[in-house]
PDB file of C-alpha atoms in Angstrom:
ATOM      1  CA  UNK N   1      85.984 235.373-130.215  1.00 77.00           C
ATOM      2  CA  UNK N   2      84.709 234.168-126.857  1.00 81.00           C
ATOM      3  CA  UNK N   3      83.232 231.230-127.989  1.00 85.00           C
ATOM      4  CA  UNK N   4      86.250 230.712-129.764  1.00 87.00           C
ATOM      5  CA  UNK N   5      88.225 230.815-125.950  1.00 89.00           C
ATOM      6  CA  UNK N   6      86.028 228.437-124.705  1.00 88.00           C
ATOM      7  CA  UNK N   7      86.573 225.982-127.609  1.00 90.00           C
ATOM      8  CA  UNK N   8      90.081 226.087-127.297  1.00 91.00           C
ATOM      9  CA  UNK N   9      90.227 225.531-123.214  1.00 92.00           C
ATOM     10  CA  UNK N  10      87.462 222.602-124.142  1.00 92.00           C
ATOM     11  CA  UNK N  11      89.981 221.131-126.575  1.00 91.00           C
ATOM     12  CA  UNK N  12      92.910 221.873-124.067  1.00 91.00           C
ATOM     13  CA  UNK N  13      91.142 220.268-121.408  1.00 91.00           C
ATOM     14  CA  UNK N  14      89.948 217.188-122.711  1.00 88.00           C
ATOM     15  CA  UNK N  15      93.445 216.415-123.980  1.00 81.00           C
ATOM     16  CA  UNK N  16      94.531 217.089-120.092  1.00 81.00           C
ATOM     17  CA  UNK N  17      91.727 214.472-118.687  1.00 82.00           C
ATOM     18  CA  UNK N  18      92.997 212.037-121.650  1.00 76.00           C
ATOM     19  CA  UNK N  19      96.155 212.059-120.723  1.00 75.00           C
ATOM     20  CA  UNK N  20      95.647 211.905-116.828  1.00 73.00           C
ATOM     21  CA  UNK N  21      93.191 209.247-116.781  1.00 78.00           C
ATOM     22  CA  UNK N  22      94.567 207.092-119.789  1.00 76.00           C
ATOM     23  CA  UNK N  23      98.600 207.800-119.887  1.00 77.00           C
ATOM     24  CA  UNK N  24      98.123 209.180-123.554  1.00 78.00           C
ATOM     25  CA  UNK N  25     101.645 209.370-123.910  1.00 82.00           C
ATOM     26  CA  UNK N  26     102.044 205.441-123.301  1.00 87.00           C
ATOM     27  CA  UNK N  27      98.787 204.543-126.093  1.00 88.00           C
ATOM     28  CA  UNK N  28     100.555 206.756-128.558  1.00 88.00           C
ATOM     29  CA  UNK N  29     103.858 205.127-128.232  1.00 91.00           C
ATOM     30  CA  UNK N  30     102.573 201.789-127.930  1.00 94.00           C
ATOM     31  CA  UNK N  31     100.870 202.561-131.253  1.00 94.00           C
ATOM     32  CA  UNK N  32     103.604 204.084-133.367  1.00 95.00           C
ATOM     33  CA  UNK N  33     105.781 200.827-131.897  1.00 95.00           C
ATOM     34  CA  UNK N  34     103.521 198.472-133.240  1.00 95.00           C
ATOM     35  CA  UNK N  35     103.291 200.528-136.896  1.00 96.00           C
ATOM     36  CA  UNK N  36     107.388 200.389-137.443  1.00 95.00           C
ATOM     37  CA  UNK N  37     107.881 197.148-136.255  1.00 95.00           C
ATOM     38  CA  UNK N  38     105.382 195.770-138.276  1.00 94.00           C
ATOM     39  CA  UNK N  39     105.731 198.105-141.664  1.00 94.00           C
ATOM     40  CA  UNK N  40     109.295 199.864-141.193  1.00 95.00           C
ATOM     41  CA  UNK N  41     111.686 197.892-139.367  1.00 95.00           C
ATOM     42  CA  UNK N  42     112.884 194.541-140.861  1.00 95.00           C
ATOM     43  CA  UNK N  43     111.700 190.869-140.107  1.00 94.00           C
ATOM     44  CA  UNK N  44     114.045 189.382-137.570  1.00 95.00           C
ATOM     45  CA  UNK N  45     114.596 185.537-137.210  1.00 94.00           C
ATOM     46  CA  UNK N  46     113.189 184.271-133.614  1.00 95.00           C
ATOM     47  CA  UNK N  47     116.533 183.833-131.977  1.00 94.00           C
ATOM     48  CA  UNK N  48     117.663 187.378-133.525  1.00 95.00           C
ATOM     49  CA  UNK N  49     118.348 190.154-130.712  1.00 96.00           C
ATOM     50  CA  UNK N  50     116.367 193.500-131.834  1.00 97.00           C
ATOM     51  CA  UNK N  51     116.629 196.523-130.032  1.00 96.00           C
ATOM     52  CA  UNK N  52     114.351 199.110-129.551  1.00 96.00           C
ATOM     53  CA  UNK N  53     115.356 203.194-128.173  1.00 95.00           C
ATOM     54  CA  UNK N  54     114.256 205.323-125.845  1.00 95.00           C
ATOM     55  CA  UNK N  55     114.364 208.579-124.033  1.00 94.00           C
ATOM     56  CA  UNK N  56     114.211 209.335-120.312  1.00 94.00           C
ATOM     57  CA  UNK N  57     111.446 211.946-120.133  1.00 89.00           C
ATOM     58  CA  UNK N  58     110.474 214.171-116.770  1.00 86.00           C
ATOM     59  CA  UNK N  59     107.249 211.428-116.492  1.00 83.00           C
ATOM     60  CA  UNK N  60     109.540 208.713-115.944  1.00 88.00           C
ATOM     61  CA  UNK N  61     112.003 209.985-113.334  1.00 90.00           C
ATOM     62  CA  UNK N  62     111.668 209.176-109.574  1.00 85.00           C
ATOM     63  CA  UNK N  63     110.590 212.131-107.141  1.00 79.00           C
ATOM     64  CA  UNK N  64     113.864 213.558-106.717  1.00 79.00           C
ATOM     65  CA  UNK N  65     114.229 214.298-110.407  1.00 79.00           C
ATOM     66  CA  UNK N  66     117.608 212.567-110.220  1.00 86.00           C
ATOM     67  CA  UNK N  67     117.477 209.640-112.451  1.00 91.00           C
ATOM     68  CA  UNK N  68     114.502 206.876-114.191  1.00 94.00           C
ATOM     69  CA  UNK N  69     112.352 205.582-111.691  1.00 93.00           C
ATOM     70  CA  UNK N  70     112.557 201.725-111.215  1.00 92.00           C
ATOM     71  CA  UNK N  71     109.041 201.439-112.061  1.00 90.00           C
ATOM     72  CA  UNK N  72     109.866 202.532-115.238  1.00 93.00           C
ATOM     73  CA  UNK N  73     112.143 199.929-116.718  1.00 96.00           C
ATOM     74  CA  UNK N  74     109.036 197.329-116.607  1.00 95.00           C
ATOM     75  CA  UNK N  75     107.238 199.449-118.340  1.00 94.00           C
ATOM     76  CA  UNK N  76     109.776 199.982-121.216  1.00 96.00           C
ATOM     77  CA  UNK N  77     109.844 196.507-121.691  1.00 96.00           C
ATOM     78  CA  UNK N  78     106.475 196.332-122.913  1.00 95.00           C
ATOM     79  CA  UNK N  79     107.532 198.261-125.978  1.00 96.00           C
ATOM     80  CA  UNK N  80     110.415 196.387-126.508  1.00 97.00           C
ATOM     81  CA  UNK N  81     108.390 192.962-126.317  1.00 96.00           C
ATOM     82  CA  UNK N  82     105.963 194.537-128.836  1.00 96.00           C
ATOM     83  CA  UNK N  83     108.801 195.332-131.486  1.00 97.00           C
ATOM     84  CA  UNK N  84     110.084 191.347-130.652  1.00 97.00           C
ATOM     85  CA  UNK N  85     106.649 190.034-131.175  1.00 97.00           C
ATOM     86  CA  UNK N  86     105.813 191.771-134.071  1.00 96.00           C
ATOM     87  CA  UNK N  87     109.136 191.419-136.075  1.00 96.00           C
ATOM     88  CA  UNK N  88     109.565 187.941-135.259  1.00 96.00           C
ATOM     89  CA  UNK N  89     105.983 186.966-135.870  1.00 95.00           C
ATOM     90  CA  UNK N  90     106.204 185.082-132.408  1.00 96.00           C
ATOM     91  CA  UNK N  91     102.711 186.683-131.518  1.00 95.00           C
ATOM     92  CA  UNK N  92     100.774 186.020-134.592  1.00 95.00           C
ATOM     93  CA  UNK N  93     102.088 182.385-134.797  1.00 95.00           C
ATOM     94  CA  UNK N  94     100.754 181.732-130.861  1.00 96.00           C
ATOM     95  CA  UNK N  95      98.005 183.309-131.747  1.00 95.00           C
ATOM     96  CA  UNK N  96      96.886 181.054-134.877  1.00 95.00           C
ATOM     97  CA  UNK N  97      97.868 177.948-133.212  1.00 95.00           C
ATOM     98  CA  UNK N  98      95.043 178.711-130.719  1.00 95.00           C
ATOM     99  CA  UNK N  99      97.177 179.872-127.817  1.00 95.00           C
ATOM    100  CA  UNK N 100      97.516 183.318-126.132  1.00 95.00           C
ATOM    101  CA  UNK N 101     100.377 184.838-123.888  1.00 95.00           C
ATOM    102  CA  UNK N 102     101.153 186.926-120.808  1.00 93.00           C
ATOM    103  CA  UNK N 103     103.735 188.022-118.523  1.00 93.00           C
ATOM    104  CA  UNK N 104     104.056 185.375-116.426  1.00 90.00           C
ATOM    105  CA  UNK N 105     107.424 186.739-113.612  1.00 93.00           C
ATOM    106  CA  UNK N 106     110.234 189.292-114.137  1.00 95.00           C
ATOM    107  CA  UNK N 107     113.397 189.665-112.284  1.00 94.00           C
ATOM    108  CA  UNK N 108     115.644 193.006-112.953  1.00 96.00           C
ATOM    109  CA  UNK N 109     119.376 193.725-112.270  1.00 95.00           C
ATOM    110  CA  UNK N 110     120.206 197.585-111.626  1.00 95.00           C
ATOM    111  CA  UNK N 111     123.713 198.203-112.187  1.00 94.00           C
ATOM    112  CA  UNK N 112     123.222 202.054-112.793  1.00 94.00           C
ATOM    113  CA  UNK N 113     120.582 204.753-112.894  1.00 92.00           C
ATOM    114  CA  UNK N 114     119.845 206.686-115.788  1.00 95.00           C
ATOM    115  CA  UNK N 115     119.081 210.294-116.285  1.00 93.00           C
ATOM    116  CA  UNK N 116     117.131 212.373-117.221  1.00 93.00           C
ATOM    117  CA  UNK N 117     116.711 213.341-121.178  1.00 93.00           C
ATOM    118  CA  UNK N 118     119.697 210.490-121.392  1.00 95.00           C
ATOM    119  CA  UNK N 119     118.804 207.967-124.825  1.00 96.00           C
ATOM    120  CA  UNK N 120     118.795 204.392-124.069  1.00 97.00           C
ATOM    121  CA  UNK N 121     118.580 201.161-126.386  1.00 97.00           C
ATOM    122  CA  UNK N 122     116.679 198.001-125.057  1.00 98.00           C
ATOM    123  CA  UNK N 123     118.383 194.739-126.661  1.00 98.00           C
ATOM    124  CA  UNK N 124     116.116 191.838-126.382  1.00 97.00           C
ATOM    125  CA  UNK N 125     116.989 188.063-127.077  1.00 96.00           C
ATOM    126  CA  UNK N 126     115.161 184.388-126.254  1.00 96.00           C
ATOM    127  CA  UNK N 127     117.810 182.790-123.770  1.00 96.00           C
ATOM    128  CA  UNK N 128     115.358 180.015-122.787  1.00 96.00           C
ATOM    129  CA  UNK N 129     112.320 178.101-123.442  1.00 95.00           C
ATOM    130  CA  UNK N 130     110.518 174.963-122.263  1.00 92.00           C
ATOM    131  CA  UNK N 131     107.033 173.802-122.372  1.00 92.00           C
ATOM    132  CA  UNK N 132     104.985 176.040-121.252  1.00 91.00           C
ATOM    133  CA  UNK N 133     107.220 179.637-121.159  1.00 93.00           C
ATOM    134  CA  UNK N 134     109.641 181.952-123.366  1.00 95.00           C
ATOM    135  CA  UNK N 135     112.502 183.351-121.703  1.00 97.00           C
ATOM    136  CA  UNK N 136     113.652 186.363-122.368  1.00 97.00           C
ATOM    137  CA  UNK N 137     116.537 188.814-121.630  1.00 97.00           C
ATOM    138  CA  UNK N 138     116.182 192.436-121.719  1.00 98.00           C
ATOM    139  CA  UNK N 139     119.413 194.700-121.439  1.00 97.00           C
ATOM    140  CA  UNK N 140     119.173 198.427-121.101  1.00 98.00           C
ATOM    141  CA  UNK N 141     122.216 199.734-123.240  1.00 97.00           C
ATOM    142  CA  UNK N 142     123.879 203.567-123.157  1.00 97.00           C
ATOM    143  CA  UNK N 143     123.806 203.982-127.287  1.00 96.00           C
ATOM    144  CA  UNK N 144     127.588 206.162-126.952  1.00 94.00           C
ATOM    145  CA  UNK N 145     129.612 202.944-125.327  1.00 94.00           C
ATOM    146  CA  UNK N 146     127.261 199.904-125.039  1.00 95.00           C
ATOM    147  CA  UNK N 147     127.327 200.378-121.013  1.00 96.00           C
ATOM    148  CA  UNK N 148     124.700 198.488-119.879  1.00 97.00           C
ATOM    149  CA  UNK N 149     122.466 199.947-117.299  1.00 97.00           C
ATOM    150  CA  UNK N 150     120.684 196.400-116.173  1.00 96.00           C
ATOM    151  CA  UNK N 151     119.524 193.203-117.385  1.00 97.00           C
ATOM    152  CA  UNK N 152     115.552 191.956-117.101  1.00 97.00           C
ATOM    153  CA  UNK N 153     114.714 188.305-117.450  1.00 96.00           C
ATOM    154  CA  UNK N 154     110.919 188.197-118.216  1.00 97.00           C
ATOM    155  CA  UNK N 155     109.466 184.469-118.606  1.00 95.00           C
ATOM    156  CA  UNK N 156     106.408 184.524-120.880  1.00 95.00           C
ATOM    157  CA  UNK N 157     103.665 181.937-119.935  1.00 94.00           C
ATOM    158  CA  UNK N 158     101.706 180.638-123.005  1.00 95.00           C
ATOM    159  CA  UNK N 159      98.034 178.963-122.034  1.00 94.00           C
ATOM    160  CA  UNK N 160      96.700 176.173-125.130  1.00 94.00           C
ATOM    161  CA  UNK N 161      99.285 176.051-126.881  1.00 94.00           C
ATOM    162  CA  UNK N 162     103.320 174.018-126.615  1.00 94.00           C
ATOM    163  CA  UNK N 163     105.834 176.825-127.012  1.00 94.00           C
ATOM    164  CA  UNK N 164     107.757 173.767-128.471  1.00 92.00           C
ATOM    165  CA  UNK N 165     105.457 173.435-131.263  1.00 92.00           C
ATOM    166  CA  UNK N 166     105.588 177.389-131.590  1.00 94.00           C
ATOM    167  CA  UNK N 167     109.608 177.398-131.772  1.00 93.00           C
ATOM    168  CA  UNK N 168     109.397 174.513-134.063  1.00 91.00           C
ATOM    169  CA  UNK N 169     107.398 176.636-136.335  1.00 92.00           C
ATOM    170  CA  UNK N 170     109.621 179.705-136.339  1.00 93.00           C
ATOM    171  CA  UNK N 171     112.833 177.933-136.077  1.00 90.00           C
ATOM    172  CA  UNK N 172     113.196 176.265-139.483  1.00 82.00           C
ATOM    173  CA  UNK N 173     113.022 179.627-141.600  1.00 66.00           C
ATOM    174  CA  UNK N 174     115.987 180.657-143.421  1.00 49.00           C
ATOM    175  CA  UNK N 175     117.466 183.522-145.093  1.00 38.00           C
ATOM    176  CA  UNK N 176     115.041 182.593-148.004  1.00 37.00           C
ATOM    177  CA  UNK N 177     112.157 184.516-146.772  1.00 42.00           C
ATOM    178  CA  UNK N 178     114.353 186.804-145.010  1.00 46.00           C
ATOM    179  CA  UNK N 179     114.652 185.221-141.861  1.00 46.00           C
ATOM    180  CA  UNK N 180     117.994 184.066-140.782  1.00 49.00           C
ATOM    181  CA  UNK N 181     119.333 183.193-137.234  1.00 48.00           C
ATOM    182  CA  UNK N 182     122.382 185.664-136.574  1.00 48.00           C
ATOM    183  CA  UNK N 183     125.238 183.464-135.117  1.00 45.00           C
ATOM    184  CA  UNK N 184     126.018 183.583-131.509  1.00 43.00           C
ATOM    185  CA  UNK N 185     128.190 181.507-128.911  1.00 40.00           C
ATOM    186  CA  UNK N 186     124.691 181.304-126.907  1.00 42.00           C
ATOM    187  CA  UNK N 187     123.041 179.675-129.563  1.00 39.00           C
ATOM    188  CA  UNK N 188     125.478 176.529-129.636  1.00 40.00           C
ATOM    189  CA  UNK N 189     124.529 173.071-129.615  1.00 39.00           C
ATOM    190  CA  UNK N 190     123.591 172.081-126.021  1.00 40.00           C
ATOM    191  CA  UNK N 191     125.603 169.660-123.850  1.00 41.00           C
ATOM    192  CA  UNK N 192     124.759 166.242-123.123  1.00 37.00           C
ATOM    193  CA  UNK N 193     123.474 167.558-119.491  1.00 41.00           C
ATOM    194  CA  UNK N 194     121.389 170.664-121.234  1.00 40.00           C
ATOM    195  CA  UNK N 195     120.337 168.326-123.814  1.00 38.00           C
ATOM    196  CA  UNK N 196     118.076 166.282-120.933  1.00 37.00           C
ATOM    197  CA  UNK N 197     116.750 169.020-119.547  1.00 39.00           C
ATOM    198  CA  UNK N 198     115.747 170.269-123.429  1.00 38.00           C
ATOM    199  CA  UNK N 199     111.634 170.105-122.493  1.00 37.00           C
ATOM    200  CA  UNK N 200     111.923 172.453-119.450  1.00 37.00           C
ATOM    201  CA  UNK N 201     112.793 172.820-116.088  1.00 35.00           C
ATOM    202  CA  UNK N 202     110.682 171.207-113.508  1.00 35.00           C
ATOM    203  CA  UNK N 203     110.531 170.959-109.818  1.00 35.00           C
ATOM    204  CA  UNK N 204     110.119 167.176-108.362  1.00 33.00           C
ATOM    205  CA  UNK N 205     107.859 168.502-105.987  1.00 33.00           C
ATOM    206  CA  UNK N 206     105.595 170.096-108.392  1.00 32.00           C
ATOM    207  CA  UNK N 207     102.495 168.488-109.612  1.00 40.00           C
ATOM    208  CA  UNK N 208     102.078 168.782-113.081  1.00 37.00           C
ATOM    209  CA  UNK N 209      98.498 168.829-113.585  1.00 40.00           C
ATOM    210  CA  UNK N 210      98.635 172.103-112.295  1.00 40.00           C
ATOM    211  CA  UNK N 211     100.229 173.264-115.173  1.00 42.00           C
ATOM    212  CA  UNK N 212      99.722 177.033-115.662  1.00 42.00           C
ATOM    213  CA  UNK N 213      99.086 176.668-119.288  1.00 40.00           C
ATOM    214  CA  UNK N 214      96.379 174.545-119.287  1.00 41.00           C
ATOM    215  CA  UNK N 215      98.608 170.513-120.057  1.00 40.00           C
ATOM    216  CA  UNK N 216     101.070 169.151-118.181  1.00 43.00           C
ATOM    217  CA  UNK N 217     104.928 168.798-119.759  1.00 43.00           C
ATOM    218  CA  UNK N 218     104.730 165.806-121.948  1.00 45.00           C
ATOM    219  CA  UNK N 219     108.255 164.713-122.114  1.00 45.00           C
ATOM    220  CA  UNK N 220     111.460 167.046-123.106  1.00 48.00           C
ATOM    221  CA  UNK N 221     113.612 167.723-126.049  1.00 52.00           C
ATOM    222  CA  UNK N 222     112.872 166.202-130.245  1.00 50.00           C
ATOM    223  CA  UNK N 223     109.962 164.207-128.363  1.00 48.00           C
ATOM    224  CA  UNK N 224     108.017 166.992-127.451  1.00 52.00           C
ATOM    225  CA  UNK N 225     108.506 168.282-130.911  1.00 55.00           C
ATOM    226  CA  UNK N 226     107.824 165.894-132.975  1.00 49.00           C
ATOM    227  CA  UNK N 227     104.426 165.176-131.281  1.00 50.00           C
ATOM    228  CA  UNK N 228     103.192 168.557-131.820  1.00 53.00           C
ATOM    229  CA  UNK N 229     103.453 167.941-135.362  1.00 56.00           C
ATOM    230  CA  UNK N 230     106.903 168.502-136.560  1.00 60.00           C
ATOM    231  CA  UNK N 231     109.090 166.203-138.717  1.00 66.00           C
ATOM    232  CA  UNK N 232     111.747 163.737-136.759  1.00 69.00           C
ATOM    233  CA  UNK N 233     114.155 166.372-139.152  1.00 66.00           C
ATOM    234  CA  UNK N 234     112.860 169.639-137.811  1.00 65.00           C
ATOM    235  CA  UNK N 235     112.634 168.255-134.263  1.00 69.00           C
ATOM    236  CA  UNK N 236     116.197 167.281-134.337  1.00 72.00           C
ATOM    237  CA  UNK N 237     117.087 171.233-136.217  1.00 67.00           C
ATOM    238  CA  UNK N 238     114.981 172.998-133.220  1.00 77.00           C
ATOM    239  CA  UNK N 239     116.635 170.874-130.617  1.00 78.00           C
ATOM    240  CA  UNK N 240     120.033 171.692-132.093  1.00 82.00           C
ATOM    241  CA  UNK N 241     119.407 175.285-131.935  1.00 85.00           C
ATOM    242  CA  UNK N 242     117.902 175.762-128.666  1.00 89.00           C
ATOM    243  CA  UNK N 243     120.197 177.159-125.775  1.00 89.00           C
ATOM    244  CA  UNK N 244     121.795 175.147-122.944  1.00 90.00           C
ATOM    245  CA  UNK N 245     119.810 176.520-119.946  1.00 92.00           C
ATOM    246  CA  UNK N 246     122.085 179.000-117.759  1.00 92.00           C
ATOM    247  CA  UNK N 247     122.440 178.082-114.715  1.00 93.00           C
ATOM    248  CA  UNK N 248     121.163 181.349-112.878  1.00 92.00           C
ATOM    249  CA  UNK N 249     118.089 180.738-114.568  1.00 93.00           C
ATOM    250  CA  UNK N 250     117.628 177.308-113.662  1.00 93.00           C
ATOM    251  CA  UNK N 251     117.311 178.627-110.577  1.00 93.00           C
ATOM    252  CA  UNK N 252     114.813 181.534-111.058  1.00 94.00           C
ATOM    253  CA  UNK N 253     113.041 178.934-112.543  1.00 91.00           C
ATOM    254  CA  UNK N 254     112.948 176.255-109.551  1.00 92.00           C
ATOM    255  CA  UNK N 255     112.447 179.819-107.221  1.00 90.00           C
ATOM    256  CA  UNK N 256     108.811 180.276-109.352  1.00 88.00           C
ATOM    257  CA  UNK N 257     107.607 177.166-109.555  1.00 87.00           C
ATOM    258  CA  UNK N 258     108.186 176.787-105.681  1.00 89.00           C
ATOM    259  CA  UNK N 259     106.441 180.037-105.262  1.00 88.00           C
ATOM    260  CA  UNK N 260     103.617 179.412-108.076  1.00 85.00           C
ATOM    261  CA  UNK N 261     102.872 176.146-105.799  1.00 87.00           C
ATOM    262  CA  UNK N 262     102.452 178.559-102.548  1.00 86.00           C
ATOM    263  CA  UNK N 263      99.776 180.676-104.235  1.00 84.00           C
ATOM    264  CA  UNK N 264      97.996 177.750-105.461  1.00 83.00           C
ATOM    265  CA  UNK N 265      97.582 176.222-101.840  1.00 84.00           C
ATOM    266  CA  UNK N 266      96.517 179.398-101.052  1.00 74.00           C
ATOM    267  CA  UNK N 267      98.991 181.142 -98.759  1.00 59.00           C
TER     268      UNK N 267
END
């Protein structure tokens, strides 16, 4: 019976080091994410929103145990950026092209806090891309009245690869293999003034063999498509479906490169 005692405070306290040194809870999660959204949930189209829930818990509220700690939200995101990769097949198709992917900046909007043992959905959507990054948008949505809590904007750098030759991969599927763009107001055909600014946003100033991902832009819009690979008719369908760039984001966009230059020199 002793010996029994010890085994189970053994058991109890590896679990305890586990969980203190490696977040257990986070692994776990991050694990049964990846298992729905690649076996339960259904395949999305790449410019589809999904949306992903969640659960304040006392491990994510601030020290005051009043609300989520702003820490948090980042952290959230990874989950919901899982489910989009996975459903969308946006990581596997970067990742057989060659390429890889990381978080390359983040900017959040807090409009209000959420509490504790309060559900929340994450809604996350492709606003943007150009060359060398994915734009997302992240909203953080009360599941009773759609009240959104705060928008994200996450830009995800790609290194080896175009992310114009990865849309124009994913963009052509249809509702034949169950992949289907949902219609959206975003999603319209860009303006003449979007339309020249279809192969990314770049700052004069910049030089562009310092290209994060590893090439320089090599031109914008059906050009940049088509010499990745693509037909002249799938270059024109991917360039008709990307978004007109918002204008806030054109300038987050100018704001990193201008700051990406000042950690190259060095300051």
């Amino acid at each position: 019976m002793e010996q029994l005692c010890y085994l189970a405070l053994s058991v109890l306290l590896a679990i305890v080091v586990l969980y203190g040194l490696l977040e257990l809870h986070y692994f776990l999660r991050m694990c049964l994410c990846v298992v729905l959204a690649r076996f339960v949930k259904r395949r999305c189209h790449i410019l589809d929103a999904t949306t992903v829930n969640g659960l304040c818990l006392t491990n994510d509220v601030d020290t005051l145990l009043y609300h989520m700690n702003n820490a948090r939200y980042f952290r959230e995101l990874d989950f919901a950026r899982v489910d989009f990769y996975e459903r969308t097949n946006l990581y596997r198709t970067i990742t057989g092209m060659g390429g890889s992917v990381f978080q390359g900046a983040a900017t959040i909007r807090y409009r209000r806090f959420i509490r504790p043992f309060h559900r929340f959905n994450i809604v996350s959507r492709i606003i943007y891309w150009d060359e060398q990054s994915l734009f997302m948008e992240h909203r953080f949505v009360r599941p009773s009245d759609k009240f959104v809590h705060c928008i994200a904007i996450c830009r995800q750098r790609v290194i080896d690869v175009s992310m114009e030759a990865v849309m124009a991969e994913l963009l052509p599927r249809t509702s034949s293999n169950g992949f289907r763009a949902t219609a959206s107001p975003s999603l319209a055909a860009p303006s003449s003034s979007a339309a020249a600014a279809a192969g990314g946003i770049s700052n004069p100033a910049m030089d562009t063999s310092l290209a994060e991902n590893g090439h320089g832009t090599n031109g914008g819009g059906a050009s940049a498509v088509a010499g990745a690979g693509a037909t002249p008719a799938t270059a024109a369908h991917c360039l008709k479906l990307k978004p007109s760039l918002p204008p806030e984001l054109s300038k987050w966009i100018e704001y990193n490169d201008m700051s990406s230059k000042n950690l190259r020199s060095g300051c």
